[in-house]
Tab-separated table of C-alpha atoms and ligand atoms in Angstrom:
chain	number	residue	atom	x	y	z
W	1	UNK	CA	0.000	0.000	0.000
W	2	UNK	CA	1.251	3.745	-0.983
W	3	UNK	CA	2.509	5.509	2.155
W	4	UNK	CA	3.333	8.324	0.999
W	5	UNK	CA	3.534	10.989	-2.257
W	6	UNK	CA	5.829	13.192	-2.710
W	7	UNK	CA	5.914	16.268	-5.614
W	8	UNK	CA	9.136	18.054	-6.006
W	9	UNK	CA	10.533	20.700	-8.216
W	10	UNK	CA	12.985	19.424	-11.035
W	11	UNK	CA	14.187	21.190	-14.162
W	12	UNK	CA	13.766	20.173	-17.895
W	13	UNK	CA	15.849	19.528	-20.950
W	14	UNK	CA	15.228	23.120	-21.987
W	15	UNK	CA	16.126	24.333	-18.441
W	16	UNK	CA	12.362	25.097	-17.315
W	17	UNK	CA	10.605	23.800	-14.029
W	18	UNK	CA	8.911	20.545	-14.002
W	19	UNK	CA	7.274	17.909	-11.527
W	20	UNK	CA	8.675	15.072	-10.656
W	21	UNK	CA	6.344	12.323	-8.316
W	22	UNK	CA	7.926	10.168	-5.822
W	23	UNK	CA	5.955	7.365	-4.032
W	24	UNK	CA	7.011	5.405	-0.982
W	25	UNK	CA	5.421	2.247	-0.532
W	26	UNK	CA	4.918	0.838	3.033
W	27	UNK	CA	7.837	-2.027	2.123
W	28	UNK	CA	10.027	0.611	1.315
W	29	UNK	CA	9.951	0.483	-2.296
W	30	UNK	CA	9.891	3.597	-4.827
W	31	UNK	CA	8.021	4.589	-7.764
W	32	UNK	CA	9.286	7.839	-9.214
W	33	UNK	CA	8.295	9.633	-12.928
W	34	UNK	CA	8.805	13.249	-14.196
W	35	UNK	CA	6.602	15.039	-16.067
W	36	UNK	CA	7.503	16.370	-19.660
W	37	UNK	CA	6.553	19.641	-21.355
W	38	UNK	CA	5.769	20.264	-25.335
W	39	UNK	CA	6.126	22.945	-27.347
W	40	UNK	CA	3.732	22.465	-29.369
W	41	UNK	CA	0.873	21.269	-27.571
W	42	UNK	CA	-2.633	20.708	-29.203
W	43	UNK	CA	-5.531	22.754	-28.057
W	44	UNK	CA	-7.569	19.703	-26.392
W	45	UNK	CA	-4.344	18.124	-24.657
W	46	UNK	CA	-4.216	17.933	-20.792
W	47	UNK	CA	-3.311	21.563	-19.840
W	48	UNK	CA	0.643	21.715	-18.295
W	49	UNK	CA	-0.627	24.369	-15.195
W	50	UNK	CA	2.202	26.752	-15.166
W	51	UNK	CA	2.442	29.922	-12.261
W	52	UNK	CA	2.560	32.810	-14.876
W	53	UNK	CA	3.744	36.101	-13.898
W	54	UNK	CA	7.369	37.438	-13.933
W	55	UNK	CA	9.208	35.027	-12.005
W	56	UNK	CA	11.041	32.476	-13.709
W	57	UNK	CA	9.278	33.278	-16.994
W	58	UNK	CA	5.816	32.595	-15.983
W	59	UNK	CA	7.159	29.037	-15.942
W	60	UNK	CA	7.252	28.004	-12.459
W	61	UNK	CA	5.306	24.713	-11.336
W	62	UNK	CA	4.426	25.748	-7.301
W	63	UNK	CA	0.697	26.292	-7.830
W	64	UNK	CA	0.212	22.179	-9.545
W	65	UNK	CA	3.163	21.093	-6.532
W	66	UNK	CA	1.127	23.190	-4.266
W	67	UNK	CA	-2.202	20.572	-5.220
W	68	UNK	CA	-0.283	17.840	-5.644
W	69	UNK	CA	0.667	17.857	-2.518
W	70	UNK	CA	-2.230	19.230	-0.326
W	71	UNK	CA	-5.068	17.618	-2.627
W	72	UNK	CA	-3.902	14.567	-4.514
W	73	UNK	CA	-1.177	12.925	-2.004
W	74	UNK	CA	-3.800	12.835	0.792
W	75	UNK	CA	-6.046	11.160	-1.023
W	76	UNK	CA	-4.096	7.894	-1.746
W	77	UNK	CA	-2.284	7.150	1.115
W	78	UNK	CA	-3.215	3.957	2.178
W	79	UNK	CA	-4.471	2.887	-0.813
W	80	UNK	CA	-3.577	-0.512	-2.815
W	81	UNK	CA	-0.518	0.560	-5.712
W	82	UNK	CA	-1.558	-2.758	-7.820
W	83	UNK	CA	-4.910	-1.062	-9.673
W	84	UNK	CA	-3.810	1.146	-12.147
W	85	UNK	CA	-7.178	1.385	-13.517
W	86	UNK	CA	-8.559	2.659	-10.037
W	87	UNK	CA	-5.836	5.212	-9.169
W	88	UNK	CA	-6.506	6.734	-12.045
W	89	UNK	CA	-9.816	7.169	-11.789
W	90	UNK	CA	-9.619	8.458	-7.989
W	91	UNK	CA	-7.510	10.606	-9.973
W	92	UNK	CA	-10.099	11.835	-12.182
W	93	UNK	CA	-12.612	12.354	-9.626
W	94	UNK	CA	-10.365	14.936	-7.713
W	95	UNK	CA	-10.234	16.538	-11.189
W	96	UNK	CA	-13.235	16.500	-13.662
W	97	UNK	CA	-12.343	18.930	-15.369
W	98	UNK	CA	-12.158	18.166	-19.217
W	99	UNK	CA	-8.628	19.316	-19.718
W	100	UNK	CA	-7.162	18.977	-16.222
W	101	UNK	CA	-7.158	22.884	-15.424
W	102	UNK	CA	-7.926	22.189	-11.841
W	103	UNK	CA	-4.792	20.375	-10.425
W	104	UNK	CA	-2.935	20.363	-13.596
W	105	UNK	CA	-1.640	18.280	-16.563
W	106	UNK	CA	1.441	17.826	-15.418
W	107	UNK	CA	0.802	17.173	-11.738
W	108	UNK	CA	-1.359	14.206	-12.669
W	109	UNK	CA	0.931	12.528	-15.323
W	110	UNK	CA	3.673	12.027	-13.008
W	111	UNK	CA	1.308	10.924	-10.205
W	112	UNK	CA	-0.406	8.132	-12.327
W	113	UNK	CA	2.770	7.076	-14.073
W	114	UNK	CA	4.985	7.006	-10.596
W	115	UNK	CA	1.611	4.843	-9.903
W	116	UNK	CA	2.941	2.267	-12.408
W	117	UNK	CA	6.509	2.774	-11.215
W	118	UNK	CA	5.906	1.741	-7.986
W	119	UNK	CA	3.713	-1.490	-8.846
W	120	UNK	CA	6.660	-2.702	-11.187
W	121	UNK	CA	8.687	-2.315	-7.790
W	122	UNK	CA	6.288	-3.780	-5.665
W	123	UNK	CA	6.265	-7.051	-8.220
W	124	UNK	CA	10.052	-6.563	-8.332
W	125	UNK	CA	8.999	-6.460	-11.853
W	126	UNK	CA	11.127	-4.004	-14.271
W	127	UNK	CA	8.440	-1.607	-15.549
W	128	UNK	CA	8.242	-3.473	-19.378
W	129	UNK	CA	7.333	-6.178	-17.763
W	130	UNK	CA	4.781	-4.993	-15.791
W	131	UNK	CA	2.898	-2.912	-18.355
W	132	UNK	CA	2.970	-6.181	-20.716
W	133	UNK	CA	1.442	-7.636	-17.692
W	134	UNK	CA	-1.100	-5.488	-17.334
W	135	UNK	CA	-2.596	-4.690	-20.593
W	136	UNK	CA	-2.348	-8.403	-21.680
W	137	UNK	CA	0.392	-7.378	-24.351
W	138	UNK	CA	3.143	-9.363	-25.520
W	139	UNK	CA	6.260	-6.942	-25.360
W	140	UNK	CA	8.751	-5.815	-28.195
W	141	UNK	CA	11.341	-3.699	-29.528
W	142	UNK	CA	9.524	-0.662	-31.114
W	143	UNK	CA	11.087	0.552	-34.630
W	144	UNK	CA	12.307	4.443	-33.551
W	145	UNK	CA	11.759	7.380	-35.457
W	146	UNK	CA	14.706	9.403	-34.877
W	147	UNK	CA	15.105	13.390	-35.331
W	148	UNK	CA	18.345	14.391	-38.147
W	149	UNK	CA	16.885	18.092	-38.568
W	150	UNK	CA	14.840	20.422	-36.046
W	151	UNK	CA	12.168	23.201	-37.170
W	152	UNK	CA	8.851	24.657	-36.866
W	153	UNK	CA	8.412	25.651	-33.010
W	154	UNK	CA	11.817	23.899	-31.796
W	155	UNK	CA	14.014	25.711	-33.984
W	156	UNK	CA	12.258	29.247	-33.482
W	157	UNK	CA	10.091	28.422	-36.729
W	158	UNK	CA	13.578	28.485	-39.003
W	159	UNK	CA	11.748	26.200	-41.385
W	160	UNK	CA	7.762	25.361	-41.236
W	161	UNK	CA	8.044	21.870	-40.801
W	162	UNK	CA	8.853	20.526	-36.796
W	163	UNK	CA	10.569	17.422	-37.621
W	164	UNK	CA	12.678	15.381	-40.268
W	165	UNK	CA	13.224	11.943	-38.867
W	166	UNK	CA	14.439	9.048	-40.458
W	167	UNK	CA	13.121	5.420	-39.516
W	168	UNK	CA	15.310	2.154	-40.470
W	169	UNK	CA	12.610	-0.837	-41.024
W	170	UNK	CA	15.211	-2.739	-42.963
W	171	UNK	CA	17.201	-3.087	-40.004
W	172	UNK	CA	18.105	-6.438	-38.770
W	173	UNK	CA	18.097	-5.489	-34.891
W	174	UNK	CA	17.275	-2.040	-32.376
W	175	UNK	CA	20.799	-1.748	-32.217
W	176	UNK	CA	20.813	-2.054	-36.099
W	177	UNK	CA	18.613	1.174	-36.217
W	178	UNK	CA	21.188	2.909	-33.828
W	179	UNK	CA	24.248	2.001	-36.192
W	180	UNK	CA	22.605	3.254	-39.293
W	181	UNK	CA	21.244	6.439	-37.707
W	182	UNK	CA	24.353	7.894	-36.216
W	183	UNK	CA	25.772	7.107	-39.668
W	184	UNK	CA	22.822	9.528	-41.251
W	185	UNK	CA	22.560	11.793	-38.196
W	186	UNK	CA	26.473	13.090	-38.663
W	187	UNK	CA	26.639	12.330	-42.501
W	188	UNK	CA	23.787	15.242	-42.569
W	189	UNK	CA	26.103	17.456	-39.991
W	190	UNK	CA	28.921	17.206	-42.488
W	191	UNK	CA	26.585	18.069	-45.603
W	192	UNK	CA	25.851	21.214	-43.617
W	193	UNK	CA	29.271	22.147	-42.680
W	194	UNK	CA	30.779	21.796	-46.097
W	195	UNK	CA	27.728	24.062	-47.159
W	196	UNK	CA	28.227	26.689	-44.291
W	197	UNK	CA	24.988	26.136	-42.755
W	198	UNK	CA	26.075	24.151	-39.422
W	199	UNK	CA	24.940	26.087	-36.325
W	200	UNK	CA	24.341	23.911	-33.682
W	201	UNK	CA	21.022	21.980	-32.580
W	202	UNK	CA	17.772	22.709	-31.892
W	203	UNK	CA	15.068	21.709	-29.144
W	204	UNK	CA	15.188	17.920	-29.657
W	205	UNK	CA	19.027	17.604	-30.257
W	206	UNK	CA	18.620	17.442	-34.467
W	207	UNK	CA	20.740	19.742	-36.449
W	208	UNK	CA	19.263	23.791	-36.543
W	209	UNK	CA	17.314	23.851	-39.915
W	210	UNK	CA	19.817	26.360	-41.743
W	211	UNK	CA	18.160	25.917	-44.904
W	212	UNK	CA	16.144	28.328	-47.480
W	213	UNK	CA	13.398	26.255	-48.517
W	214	UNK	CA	11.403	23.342	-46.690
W	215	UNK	CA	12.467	21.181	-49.500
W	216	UNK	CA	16.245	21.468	-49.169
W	217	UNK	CA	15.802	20.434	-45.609
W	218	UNK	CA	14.791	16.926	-47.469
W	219	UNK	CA	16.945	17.555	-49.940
W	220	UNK	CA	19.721	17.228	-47.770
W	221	UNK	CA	17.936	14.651	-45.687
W	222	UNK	CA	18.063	12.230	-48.706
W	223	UNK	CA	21.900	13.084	-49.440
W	224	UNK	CA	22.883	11.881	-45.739
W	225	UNK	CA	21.113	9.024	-46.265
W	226	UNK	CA	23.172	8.500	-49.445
W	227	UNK	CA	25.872	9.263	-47.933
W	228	UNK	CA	25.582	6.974	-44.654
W	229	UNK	CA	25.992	4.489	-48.009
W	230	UNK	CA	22.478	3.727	-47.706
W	231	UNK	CA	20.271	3.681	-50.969
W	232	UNK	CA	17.189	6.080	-49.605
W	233	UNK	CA	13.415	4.139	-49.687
W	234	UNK	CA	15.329	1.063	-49.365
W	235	UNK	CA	16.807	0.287	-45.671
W	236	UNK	CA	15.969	3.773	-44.435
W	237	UNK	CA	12.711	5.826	-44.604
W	238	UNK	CA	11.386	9.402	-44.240
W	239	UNK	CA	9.346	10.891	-41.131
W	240	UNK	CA	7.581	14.253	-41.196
W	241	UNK	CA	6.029	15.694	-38.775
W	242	UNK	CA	4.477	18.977	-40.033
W	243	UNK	CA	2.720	19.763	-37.208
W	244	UNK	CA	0.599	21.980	-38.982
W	245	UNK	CA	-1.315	23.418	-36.190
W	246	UNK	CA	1.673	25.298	-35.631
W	247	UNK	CA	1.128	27.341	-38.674
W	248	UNK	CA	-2.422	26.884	-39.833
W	249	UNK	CA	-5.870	28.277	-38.700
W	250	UNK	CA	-9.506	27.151	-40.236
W	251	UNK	CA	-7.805	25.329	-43.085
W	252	UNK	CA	-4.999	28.180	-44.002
W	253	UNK	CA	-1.910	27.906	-43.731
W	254	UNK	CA	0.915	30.221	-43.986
W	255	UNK	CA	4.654	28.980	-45.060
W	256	UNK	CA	6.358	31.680	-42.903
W	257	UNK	CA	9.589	30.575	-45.143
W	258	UNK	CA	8.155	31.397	-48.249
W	259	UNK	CA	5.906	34.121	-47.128
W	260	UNK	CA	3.233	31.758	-49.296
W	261	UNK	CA	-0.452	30.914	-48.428
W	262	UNK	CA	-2.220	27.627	-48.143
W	263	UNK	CA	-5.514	26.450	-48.435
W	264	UNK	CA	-5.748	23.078	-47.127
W	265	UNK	CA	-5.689	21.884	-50.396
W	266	UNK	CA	-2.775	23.169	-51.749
W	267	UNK	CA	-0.901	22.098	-48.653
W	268	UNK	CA	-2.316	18.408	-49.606
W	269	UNK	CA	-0.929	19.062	-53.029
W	270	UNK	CA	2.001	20.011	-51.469
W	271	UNK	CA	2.310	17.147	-49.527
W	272	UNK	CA	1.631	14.715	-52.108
W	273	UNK	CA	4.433	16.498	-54.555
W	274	UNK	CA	6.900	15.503	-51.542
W	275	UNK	CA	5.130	12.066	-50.950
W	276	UNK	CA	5.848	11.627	-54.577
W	277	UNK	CA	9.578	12.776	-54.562
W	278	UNK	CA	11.076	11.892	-51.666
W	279	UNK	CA	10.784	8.423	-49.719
W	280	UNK	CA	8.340	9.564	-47.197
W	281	UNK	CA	6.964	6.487	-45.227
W	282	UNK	CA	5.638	8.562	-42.538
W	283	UNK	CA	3.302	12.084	-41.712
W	284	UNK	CA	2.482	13.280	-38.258
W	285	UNK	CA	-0.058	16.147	-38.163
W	286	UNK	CA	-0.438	16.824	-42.281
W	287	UNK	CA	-2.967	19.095	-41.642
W	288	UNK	CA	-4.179	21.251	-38.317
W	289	UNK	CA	-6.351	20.355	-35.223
W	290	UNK	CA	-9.132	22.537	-36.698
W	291	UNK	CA	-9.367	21.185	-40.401
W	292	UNK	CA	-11.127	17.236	-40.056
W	293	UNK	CA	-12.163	18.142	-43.659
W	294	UNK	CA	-8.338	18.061	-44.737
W	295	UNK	CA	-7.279	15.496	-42.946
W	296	UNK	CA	-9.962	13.118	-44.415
W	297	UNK	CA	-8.835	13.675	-47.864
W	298	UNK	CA	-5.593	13.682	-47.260
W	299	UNK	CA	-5.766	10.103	-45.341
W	300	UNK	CA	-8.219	9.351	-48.925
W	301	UNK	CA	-5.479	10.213	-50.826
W	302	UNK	CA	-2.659	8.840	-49.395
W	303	UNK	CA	-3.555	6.334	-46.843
W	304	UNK	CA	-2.510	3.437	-48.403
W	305	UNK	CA	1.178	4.696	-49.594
W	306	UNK	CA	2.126	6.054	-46.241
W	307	UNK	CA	1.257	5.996	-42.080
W	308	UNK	CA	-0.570	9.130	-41.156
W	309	UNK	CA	0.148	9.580	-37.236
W	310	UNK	CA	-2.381	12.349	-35.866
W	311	UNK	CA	-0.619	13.540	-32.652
W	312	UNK	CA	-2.465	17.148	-32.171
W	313	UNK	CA	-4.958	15.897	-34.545
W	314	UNK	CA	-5.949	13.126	-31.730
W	315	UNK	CA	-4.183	14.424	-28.697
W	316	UNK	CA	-4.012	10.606	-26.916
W	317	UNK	CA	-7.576	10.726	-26.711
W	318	UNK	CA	-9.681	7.683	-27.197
W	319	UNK	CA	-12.694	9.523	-28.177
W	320	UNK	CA	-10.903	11.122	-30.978
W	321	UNK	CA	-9.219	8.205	-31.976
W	322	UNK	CA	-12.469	6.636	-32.052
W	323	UNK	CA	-14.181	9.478	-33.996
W	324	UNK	CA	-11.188	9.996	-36.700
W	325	UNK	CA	-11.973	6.228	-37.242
W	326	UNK	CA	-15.298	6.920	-38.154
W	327	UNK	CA	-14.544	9.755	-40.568
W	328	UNK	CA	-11.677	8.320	-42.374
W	329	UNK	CA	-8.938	10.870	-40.397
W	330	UNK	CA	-5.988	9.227	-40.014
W	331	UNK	CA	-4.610	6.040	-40.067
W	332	UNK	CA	-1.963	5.672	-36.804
W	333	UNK	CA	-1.740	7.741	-33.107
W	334	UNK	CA	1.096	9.067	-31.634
W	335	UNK	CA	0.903	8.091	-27.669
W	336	UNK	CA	1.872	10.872	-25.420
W	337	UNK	CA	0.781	10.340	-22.061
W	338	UNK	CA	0.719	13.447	-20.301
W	339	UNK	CA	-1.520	14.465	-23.567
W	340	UNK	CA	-4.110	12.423	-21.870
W	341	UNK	CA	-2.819	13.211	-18.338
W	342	UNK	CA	-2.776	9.548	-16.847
W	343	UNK	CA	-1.714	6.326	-17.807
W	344	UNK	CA	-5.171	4.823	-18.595
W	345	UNK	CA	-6.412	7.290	-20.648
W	346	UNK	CA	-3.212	6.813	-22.766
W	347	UNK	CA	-3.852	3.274	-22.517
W	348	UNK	CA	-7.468	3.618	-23.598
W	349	UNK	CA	-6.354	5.690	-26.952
W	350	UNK	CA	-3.464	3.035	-27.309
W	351	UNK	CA	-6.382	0.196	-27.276
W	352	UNK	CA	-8.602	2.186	-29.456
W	353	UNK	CA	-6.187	2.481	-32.185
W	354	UNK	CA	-4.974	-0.908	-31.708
W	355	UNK	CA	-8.639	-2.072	-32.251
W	356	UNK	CA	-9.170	-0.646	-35.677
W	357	UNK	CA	-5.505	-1.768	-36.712
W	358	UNK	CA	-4.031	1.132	-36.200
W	359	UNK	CA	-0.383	1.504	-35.435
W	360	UNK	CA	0.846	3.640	-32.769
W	361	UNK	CA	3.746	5.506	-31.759
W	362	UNK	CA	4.893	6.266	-28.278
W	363	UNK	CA	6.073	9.509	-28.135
W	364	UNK	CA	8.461	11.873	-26.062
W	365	UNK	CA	7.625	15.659	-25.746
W	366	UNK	CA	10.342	18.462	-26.604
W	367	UNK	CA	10.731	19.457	-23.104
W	368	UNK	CA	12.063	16.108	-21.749
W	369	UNK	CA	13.810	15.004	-19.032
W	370	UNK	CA	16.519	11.786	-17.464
W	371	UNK	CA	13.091	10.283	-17.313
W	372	UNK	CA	12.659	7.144	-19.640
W	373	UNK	CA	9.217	5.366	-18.730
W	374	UNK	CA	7.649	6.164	-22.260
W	375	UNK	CA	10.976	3.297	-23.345
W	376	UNK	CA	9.605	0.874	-21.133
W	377	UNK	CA	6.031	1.598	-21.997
W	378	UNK	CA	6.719	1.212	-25.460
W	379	UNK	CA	8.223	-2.373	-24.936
W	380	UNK	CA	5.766	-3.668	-22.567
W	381	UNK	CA	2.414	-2.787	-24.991
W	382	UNK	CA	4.679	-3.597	-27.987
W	383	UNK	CA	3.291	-0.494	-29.789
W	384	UNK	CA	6.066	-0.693	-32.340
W	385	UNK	CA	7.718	2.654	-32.676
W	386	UNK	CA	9.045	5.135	-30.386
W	387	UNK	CA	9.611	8.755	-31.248
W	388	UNK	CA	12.138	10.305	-28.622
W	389	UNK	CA	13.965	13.160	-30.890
W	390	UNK	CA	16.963	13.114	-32.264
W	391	UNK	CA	20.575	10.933	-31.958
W	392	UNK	CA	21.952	13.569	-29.186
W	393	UNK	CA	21.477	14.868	-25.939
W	394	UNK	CA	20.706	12.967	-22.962
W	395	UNK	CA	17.478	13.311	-22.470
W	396	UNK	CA	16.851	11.492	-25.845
W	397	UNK	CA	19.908	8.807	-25.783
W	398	UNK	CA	18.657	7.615	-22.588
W	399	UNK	CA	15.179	6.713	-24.077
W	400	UNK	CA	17.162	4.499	-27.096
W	401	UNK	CA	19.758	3.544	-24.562
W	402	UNK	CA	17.286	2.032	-22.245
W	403	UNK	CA	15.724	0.390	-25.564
W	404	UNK	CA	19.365	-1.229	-25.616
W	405	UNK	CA	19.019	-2.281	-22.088
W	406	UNK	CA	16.106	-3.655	-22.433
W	407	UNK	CA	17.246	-5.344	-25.504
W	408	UNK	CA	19.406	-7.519	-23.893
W	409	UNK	CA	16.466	-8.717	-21.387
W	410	UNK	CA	14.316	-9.762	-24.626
W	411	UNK	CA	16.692	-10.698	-26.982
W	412	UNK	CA	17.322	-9.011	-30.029
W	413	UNK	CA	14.659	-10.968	-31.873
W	414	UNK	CA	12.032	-9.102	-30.099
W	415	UNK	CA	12.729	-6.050	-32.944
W	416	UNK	CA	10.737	-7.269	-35.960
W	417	UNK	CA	11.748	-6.155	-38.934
W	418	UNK	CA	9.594	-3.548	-40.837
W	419	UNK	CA	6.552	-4.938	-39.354
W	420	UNK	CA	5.271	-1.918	-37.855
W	421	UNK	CA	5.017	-0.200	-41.254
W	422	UNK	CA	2.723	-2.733	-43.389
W	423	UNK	CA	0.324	-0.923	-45.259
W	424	UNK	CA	2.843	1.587	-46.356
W	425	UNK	CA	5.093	1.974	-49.311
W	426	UNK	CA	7.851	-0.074	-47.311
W	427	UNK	CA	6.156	-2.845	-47.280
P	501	PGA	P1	5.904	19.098	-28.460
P	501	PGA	O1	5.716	18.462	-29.891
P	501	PGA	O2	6.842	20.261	-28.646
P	501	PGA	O3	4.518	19.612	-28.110
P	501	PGA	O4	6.394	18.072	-27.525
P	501	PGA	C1	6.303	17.285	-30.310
P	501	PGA	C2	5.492	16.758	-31.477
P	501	PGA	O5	4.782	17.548	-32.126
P	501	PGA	O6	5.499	15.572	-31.745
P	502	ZN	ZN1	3.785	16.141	-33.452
């Protein structure tokens, strides 16, 4: 039984406050998770409660500590750490509110998942494990999508587009993917240097996007890949997420880059040109929160040639998921869990998706932290990617190193090769 909760302040990847959740069970053991922060948050996600004012940029966390520990760690002392299901949900009850306003986002998503922390303790059970356990799922090594190039709202919107990732399905192994990626990730740093246009890294550790046009960004993208000695569409893959939401409203959109407007259908033609041009497996977010209409006929349209994740689109809600099923929106879900705010709700999207035969991708946020639970989580409901960032920084390595770890728990034959991307032009 939980004896006690404790909410502390810790600092993120990009140097802001954040929560972190300890929990003390009366045996002694420890269940301990820190929550992350995005950038680029969707309108409907659980909302990250944040002080405001001057100090510390507005960005101080003392008001969701302050109820996290005078509202929520009173509550479950006592109580049994082995039902997920029904933490949650006391959870929920002490805040209603749609969006989490009340106690906050972030104060709840590293309550529920120190919750899962400390059962896999309890069980002596390493947290894969237990999360297989639980959900009934039989565990394996997710394919990663891994950041070369930064933009949109982590690179201070130097190009439109937030991320150019590749993803190795031809690999043989996890550790495969690692190899071949570090061989892209620096072959593209060299491309820029010789070129002039190296200047460090943006938010999620990929190179800053020093490039004129959104299309020399995959331009270059495809020449590392060449140059990593790797013959692009074959091994190795594209991944964009546009996150359009960033820079569209009621189905316009505005290139700041080009200083050119979009209607939603242009962008789709736009899409389709690169879809057409480049060996683009993946697109997260083609289209904004706010246009269902485009997404629909751009999941019509291109479907069945390549995975379209919705991550703002869906916002790790299983309602949405559900609904975007119904309409046509969509045909994967990126898993975020403080998008939901606890574990089960994540769960619950997970299952929806699953349901309908939808992939999904567990997914870091840019703010991150030492923390690597989303690793473990991936494993355990073998969801069959992961999306951390890019091949630097800490706070991203130790999500693929713990992948590695992990790895050698499972056995490398727990990484099946391109499975996750059937349906697509991979395949
Ligand atoms: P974030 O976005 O900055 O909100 O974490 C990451 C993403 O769009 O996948
Ligand atoms: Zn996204």
């Amino acid at each position: 039984a939980i004896e006690n909760i404790k909410g502390r302040r810790v600092w993120d990847s990009r140097g802001n406050p954040t929560i972190e959740v300890e929990i003390t069970l009366e045996n002694g053991k420890l269940g301990r998770a820190i929550a992350p922060a995005g950038a680029s948050r969707g309108t409907r996600e659980a909302i990250d409660l944040r002080d405001g004012g001057k100090h510390l940029r507005g960005m101080d966390v003392q008001k969701a500590l302050h109820h996290l520990n005078h509202q929520i760690a009173p509550e479950f002392v006592g109580k049994n750490i082995e039902d997920q299901a029904d933490l949650d949900q006391l959870l929920l009850q002490l805040d209603p509110s749609p969006l989490k306003s009340k106690l906050g986002g972030n104060a709840m998503v590293a309550t529920s998942l120190a919750f899962l922390h400390a059962s896999a303790a309890n069980l002596d059970q390493p947290l894969w494990q237990r999360v297989s356990k639980l959900y009934g799922r039989t565990p394996s090594l997710p394919l990663p999508e891994i950041q070369i190039f930064g933009g949109g709202a982590h690179a201070g919107r130097r190009v439109d587009i937030q991320d150019f990732m590749v993803m190795v399905p031809g690999a043989k192994s996890f550790d495969e993917v690692m190899e071949i990626t570090n061989e892209i990730y620096f072959a593209a740093g060299d491309l820029m240097k010789a070129k002039g246009q190296l200047a460090g890294v943006a938010d999620e550790g990929g190179w800053w996007p020093n490039f004129d046009s959104n299309e020399e960004a995959l331009e270059t993208l495809v020449r590392a890949i060449e140059k990593a000695g790797e013959k692009p569409g074959d091994r190795v893959v594209i991944s964009l997420d546009v996150a359009a939401s960033e820079f569209g409203k009621d189905g316009q959109y505005k290139l700041a880059l080009e200083d050119r407007d979009l209607s939603s259908a242009q962008l789709i033609e736009l899409l389709g040109q690169w879809i057409a041009d480049y060996p683009i497996a993946s697109i997260e977010d083609p289209l904004g929160e706010d246009d269902p209409e485009g997404m629909i006929e751009f999941t019509k349209r291109f479907g069945d040639r390549v995975q379209i994740i919705g991550d703002d689109f869906l916002v790790t809600n299983a309602k949405l998921v559900k609904d975007a099923q119904q309409m046509g929106a969509c045909n994967a879900v990126l898993i975020k869990v403080n998008q939901a705010g606890t574990v089960s709700e994540a769960i619950a999207a997970f299952e929806a998706a699953s349901q309908q035969g939808w992939q999904s991708i567990v997914s870091a946020r840019s703010g991150e932290t030492e923390d690597v639970s989303i690793s473990r989580l991936a494993v355990g409901l073998g969801a069959g990617q992961l999306k951390v960032g890019s091949f630097t920084r800490s706070e991203r390595m130790a999500k693929w190193n713990e992948v590695l770890r992990i790895q050698d728990q499972l056995g490398a034959g727990a990484f099946v090769q391109g499975a996750p991307l059937h349906n697509t032009f991979w395949a």
